[in-house]
Short mmCIF file of C-alpha atoms in Angstrom, two decimals:
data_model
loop_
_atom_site.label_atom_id
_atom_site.label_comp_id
_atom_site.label_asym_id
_atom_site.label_seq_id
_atom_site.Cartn_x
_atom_site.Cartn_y
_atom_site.Cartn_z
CA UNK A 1 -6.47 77.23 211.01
CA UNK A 2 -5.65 75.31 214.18
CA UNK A 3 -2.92 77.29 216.08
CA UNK A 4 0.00 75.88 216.58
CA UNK A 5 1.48 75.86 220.17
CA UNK A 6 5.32 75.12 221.13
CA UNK A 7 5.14 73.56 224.75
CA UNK A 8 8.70 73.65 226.90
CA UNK A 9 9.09 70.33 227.46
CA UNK A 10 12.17 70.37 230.01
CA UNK A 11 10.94 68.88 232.79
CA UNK A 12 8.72 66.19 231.52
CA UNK A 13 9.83 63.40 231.31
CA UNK A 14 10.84 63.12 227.76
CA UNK A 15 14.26 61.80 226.39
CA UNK A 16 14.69 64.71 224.30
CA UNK A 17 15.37 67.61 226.82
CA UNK A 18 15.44 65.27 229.84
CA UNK A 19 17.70 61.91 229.03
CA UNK A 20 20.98 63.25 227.25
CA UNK A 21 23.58 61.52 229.72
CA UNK A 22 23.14 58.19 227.89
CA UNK A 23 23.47 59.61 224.29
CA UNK A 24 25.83 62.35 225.05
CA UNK A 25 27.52 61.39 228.05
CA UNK A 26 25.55 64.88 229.80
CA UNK A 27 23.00 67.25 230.32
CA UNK A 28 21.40 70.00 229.88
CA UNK A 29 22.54 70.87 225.71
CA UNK A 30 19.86 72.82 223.61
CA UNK A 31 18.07 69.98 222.35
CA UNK A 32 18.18 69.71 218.62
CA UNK A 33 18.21 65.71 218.17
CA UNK A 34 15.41 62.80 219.10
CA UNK A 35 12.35 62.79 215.86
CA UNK A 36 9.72 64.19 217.89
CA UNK A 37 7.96 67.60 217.97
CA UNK A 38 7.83 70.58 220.36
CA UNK A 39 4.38 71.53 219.32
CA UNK A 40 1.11 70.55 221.17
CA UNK A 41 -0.49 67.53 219.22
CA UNK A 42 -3.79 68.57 217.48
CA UNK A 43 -6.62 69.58 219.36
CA UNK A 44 -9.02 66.88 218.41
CA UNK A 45 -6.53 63.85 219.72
CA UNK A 46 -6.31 65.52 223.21
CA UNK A 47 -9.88 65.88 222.83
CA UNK A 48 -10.38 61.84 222.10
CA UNK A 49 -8.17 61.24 224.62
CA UNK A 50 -9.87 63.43 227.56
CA UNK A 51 -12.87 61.63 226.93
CA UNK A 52 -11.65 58.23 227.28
CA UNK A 53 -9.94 59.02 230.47
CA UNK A 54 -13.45 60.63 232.05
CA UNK A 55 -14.68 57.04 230.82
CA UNK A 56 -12.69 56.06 233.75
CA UNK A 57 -12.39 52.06 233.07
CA UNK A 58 -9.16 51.50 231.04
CA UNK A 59 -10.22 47.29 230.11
CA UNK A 60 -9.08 45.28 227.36
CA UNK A 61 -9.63 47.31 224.34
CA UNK A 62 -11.75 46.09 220.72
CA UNK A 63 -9.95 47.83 218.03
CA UNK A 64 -13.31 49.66 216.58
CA UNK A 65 -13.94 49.97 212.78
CA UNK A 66 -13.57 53.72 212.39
CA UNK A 67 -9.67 53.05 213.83
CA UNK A 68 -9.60 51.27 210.40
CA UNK A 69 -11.46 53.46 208.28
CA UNK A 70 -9.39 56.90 209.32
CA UNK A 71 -6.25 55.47 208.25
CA UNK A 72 -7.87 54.16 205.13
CA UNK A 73 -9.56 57.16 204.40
CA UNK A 74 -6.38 58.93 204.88
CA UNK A 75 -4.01 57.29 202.36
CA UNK A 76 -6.63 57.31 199.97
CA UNK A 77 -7.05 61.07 200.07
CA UNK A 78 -3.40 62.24 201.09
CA UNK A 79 -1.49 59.17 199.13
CA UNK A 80 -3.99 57.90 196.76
CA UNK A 81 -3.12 54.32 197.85
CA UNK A 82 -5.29 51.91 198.25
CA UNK A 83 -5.47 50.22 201.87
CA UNK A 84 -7.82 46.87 202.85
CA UNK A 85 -8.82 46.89 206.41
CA UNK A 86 -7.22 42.72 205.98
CA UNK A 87 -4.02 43.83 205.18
CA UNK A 88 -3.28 46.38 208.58
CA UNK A 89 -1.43 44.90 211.61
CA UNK A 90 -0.17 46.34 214.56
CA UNK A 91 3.46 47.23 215.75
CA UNK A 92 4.42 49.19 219.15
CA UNK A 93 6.62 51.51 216.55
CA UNK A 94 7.95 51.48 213.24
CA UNK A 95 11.31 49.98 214.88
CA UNK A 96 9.96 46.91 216.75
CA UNK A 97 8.37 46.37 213.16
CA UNK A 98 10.76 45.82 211.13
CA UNK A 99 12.74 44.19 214.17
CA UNK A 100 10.19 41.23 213.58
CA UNK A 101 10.13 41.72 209.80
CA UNK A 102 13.95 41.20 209.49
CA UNK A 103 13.80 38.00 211.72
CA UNK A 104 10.21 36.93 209.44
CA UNK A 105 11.57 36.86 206.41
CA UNK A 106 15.46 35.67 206.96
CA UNK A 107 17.69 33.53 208.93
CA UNK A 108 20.29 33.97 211.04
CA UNK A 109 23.59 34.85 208.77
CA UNK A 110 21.70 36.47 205.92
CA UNK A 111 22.52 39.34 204.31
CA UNK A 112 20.28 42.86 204.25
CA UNK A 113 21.03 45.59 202.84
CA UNK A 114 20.28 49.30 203.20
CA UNK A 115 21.36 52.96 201.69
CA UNK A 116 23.69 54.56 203.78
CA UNK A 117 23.33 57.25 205.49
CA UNK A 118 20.59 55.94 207.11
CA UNK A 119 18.26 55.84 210.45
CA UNK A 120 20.61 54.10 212.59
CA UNK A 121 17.84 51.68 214.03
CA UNK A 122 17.87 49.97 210.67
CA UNK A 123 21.85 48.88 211.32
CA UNK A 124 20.81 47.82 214.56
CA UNK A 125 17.71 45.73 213.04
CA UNK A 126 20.22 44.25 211.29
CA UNK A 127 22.85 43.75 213.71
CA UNK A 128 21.10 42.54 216.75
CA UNK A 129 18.96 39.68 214.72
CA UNK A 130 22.41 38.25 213.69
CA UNK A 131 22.21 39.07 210.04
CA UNK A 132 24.98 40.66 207.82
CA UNK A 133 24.81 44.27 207.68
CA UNK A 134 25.47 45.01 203.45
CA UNK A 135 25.50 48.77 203.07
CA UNK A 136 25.31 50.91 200.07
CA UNK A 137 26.67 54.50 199.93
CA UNK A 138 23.86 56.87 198.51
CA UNK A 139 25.68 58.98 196.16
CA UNK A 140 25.93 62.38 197.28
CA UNK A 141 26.65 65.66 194.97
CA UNK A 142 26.54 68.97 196.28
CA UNK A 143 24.04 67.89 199.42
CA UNK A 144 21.81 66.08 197.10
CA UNK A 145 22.04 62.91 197.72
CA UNK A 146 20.91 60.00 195.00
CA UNK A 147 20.62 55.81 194.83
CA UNK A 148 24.13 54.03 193.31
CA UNK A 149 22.37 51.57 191.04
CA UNK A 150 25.32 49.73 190.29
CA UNK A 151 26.48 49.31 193.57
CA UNK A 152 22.88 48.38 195.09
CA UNK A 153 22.27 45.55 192.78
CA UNK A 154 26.25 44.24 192.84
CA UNK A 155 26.26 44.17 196.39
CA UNK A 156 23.07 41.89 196.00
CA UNK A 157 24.30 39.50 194.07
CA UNK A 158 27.73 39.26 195.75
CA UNK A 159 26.19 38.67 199.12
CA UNK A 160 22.90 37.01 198.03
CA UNK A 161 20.66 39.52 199.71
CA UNK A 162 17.82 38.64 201.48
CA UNK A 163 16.16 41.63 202.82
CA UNK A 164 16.10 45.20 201.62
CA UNK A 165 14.90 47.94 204.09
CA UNK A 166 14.03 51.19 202.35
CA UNK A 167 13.43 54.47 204.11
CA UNK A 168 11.07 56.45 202.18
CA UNK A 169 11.08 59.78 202.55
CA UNK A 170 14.59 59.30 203.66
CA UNK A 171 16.11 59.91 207.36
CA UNK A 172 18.76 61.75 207.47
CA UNK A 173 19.21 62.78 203.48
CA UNK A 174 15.46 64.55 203.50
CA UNK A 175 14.48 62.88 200.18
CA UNK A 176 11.44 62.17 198.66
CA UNK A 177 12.06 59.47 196.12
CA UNK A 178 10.87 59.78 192.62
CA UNK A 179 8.43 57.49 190.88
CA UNK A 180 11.08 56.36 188.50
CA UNK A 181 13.74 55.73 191.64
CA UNK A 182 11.53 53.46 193.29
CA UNK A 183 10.74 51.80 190.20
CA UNK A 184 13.96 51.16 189.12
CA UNK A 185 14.98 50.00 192.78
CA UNK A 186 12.04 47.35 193.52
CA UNK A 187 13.09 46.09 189.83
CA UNK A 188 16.25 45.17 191.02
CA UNK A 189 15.01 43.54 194.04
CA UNK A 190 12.26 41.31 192.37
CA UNK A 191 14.63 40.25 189.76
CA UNK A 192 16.91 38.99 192.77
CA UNK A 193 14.52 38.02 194.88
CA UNK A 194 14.85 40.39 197.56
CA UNK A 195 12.43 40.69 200.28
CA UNK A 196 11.61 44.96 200.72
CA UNK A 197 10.67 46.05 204.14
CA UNK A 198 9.59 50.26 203.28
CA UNK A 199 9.89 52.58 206.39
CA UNK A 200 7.30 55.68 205.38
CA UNK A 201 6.61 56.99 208.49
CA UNK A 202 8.03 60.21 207.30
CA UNK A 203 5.40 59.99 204.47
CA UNK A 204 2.70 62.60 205.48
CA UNK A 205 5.71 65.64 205.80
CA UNK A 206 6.85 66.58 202.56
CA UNK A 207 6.99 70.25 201.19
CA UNK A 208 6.82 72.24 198.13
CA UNK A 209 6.32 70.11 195.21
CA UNK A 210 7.94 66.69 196.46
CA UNK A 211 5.18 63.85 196.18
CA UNK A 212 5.50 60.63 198.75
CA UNK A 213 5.17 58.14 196.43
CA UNK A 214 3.76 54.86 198.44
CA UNK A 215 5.84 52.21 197.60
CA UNK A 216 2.87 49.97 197.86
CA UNK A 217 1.07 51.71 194.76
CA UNK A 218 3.68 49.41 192.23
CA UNK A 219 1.11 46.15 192.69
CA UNK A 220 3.83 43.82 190.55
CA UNK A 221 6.41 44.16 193.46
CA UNK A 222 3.26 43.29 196.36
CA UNK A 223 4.21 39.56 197.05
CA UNK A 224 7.48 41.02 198.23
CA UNK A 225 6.59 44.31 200.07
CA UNK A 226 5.42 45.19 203.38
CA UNK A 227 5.08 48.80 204.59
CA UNK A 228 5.07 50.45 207.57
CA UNK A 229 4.17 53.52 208.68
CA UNK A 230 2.17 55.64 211.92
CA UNK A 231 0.51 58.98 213.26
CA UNK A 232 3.38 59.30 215.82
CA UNK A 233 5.74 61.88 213.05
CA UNK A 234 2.80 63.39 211.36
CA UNK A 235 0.97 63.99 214.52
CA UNK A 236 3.66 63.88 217.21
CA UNK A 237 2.16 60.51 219.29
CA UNK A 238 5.72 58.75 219.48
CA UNK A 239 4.69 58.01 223.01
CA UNK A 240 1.72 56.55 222.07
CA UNK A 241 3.42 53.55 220.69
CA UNK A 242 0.97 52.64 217.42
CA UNK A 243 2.19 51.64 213.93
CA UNK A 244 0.46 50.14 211.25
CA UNK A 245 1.75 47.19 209.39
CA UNK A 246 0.36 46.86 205.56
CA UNK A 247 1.00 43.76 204.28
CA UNK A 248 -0.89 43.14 201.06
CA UNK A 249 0.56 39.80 200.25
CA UNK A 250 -2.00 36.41 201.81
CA UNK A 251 1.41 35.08 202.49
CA UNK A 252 3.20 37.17 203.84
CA UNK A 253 0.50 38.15 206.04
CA UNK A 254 0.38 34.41 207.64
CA UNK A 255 4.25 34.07 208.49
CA UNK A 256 3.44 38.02 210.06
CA UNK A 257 0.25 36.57 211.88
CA UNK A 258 1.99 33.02 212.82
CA UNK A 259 5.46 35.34 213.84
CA UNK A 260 3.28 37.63 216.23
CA UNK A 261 1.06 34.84 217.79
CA UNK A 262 4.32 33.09 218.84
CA UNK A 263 5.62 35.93 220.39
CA UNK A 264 2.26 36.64 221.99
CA UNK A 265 1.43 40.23 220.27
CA UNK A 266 -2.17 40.93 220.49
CA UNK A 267 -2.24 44.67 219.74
CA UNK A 268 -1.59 48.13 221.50
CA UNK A 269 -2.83 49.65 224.17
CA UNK A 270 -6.24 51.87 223.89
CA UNK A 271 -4.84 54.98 224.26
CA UNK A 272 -2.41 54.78 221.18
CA UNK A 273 -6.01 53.41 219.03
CA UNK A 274 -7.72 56.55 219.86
CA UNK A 275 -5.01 58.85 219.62
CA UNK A 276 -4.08 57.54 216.25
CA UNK A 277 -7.92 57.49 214.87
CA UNK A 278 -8.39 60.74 216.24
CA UNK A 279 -4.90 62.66 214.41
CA UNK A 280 -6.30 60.72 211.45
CA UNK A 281 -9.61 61.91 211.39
CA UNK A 282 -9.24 65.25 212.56
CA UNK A 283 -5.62 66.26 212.67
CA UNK A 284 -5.64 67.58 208.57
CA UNK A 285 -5.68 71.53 209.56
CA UNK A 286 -3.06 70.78 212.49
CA UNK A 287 -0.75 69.26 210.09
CA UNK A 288 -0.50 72.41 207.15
CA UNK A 289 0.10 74.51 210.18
CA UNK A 290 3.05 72.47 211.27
CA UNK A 291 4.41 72.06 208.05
CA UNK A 292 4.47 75.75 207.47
CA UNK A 293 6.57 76.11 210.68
CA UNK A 294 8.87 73.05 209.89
CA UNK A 295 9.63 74.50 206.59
CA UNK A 296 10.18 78.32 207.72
CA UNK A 297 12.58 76.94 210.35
CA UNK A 298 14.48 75.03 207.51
CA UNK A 299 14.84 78.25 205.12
CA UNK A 300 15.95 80.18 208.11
CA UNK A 301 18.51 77.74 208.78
CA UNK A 302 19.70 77.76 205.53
CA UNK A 303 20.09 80.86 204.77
CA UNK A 304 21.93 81.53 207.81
CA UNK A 305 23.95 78.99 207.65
CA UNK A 306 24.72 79.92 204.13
CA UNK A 307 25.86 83.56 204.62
CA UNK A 308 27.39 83.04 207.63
CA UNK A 309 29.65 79.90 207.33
CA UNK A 310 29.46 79.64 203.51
CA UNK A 311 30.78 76.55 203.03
CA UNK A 312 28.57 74.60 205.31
CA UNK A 313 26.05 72.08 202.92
CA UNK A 314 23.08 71.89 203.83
CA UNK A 315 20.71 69.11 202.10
CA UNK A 316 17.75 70.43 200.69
CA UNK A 317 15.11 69.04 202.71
CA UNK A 318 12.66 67.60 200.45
CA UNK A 319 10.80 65.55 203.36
CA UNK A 320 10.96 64.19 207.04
CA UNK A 321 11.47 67.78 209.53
CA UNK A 322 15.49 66.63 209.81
CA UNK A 323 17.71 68.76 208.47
CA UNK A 324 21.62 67.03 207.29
CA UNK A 325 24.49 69.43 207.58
CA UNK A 326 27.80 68.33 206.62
CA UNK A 327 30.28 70.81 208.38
CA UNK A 328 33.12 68.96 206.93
CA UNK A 329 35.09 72.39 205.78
CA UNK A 330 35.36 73.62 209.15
CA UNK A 331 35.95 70.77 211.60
CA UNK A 332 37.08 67.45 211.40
CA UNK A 333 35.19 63.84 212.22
CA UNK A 334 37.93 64.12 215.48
CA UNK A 335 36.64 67.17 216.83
CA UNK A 336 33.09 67.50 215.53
CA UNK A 337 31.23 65.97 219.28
CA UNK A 338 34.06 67.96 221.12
CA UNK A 339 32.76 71.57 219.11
CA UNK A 340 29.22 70.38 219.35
CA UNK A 341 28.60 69.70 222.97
CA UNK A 342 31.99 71.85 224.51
CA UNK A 343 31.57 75.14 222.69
CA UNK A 344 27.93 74.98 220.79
CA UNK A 345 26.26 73.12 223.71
CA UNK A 346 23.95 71.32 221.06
CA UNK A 347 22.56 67.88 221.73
CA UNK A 348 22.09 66.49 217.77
CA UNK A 349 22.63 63.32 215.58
CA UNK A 350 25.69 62.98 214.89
CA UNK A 351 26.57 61.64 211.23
CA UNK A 352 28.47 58.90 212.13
CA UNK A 353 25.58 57.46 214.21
CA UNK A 354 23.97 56.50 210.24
CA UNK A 355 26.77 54.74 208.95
CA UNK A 356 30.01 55.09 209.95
CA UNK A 357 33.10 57.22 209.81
CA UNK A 358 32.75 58.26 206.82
CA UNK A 359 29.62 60.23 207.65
CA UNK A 360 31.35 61.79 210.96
CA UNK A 361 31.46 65.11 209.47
CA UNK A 362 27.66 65.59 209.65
CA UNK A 363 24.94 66.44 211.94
CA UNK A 364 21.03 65.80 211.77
CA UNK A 365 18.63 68.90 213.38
CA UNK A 366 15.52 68.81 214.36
CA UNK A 367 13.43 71.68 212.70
CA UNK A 368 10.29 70.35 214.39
CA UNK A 369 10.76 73.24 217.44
CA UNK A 370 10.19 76.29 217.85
CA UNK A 371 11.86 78.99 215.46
CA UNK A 372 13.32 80.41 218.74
CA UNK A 373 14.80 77.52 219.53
CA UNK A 374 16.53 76.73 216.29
CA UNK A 375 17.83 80.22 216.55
CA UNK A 376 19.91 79.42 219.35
CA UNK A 377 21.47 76.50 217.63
CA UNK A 378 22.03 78.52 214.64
CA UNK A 379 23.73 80.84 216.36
CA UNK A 380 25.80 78.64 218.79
CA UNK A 381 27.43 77.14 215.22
CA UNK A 382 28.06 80.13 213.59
CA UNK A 383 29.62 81.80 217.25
CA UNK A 384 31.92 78.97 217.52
CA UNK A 385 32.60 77.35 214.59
#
């Protein structure tokens, strides 16, 4: 198996260990927050990427076929979905893509909705396009959390919902959705006409016996679903700045074509092509090794955590490497940033950064680090809290 090789990344450049001030009003806290890895991408994308800088001319770039056929080949094998090389577009990030899908498919005052807690770049998708934010409370029962049916489809119809954007696995609750949640969920948004925008670029890091579920494998909801996904979580190419866009649907794939020509997006850049083909084709080993880690970091956690400050809940982490603590029995929303970054000297999420206030009890960790590393924070919470 590939070894796996934690890097110490202070120093470099990255926003993680070297841009806190703007996030956390200072530096130099034990990095726990920012979705990207500590660990040395896979051998085979430096390797791609080596060779293409000895190349030494850097031109326009033509997308080759085998980009294509990697992530094909991938989500047939890992996902067993089903991917046409005429439905795949290209977004700098998962973000920027469903920026431009919120503004595709509504207008200006609409309403779209999305489970709360949630990645807080979906309120802002929301927010800066000048559409109503419509937000419904996952239901949440000792950690675990679970999708309000009731609520989700009544706060559709009372605010004649346009757009839905799922998260799938879900960031910050760590779930993997069931076959019969989705189900049930895309029901509800085809009978109301609701367009479904599915984040799953958590989708390759799930553990034990949790199953992604593509949201694209239900073909009756297609004419209303777009996808999105990328290497950049699996593999750790954030910087890279490739997504992939799957838009089954003729239709929808002409307002996405007609939207992107107007705003004069052509594609990436070459070096996020080959790093992404490259993870895809030859990052498989890599990735069990990392998982392995990811997950040994989150049982350590949790059982520290759980003998130590008892009655600390800690979500089972089903998928995603981001781990949602709720430290509501030992410090309140008022004082949670002043413990965290005074006493603990932790840089993380905080919970109300997904939601609101009523989430301000929380905090999201990064297990993708060293075990070392979350150590420290471990430690730091149960020193001082």
């Amino acid at each position: 198996m590939e070894e796996i090789k934690y890097v110490e990344r202070k120093n470099s450049n990255c926003n993680k260990w070297d841009e806190q001030t703007g996030m956390f009003g200072e530096e130099n806290l034990h990095a726990m927050w920012v979705a990207d890895m500590d660990f040395r991408v896979p051998q085979c994308v430096i390797a791609a990427l080596e060779n293409y800088v000895q190349f030494g001319v850097y031109g326009y770039y033509k997308i080759p076929q085998e980009y294509y056929t990697a992530f094909i080949n991938w989500e047939k094998v890992h996902h067993e979905l089903e991917v046409k090389k005429e439905w795949m577009r290209f977004s700098p990030g998962v973000v920027a893509g469903f920026h431009w899908l919120v503004q595709m498919l509504s207008n200006s005052g609409d309403a779209v909705i999305v489970n709360t807690p949630v990645y807080y770049p979906f309120l802002n998708a929301v927010k800066n396009n000048d559409r109503r934010l419509i937000c419904s409370d996952l239901i949440c029962e000792d950690g675990i959390y679970r999708i309000d049916y009731e609520d989700f489809e009544k706060k559709i119809i009372e605010n004649q919902v346009k757009v839905f954007i799922l998260c799938s696995p879900h960031n910050p609750a760590g779930r993997v959705w069931k076959k019969e949640e989705l189900e049930r969920l895309l029901a509800i948004c085809k009978m109301h006409d609701v367009y479904i925008i599915s984040d799953e670029i958590h989708h390759d890091l799930v553990f034990e016996d949790n199953e992604h579920i593509p949201s694209l494998s239900f073909k009756e909801y297609e004419d209303r679903m777009v996808m999105i996904t990328a290497a950049s979580k699996t593999f750790n190419l954030a910087g890279a700045q490739n997504s992939i866009v799957v838009i089954p649907d003729e239709k929808l794939r002409e307002k996405w074509d007609k939207y992107t020509l107007g705003h004069r997006v052509i594609g990436g850049n070459a070096f996020g092509y080959i790093a992404t083909q490259a993870a895809y084709e030859g990052g498989e080993e890599w990735l069990t090794g990392i998982k392995a880690q990811i997950y040994d970091n989150y049982l350590y956690l949790k059982k520290e955590l759980s003998e130590k400050l008892p009655e600390v809940i800690v979500t089972p982490l089903e998928g995603t490497y981001l781990c949602w603590v709720d430290l509501k029995a030992y410090v309140s929303e008022e004082n949670i940033k002043d413990m965290i970054q005074k006493k603990c000297r932790l840089a993380v999420d905080y919970g109300d950064w997904f939601g609101g206030e009523r989430f301000g009890t929380h905090i999201r960790i990064n297990l993708a680090t060293s075990h070392e590393n979350v150590k420290i924070a471990v430690d730091a919470l149960v020193d001082n809290i």
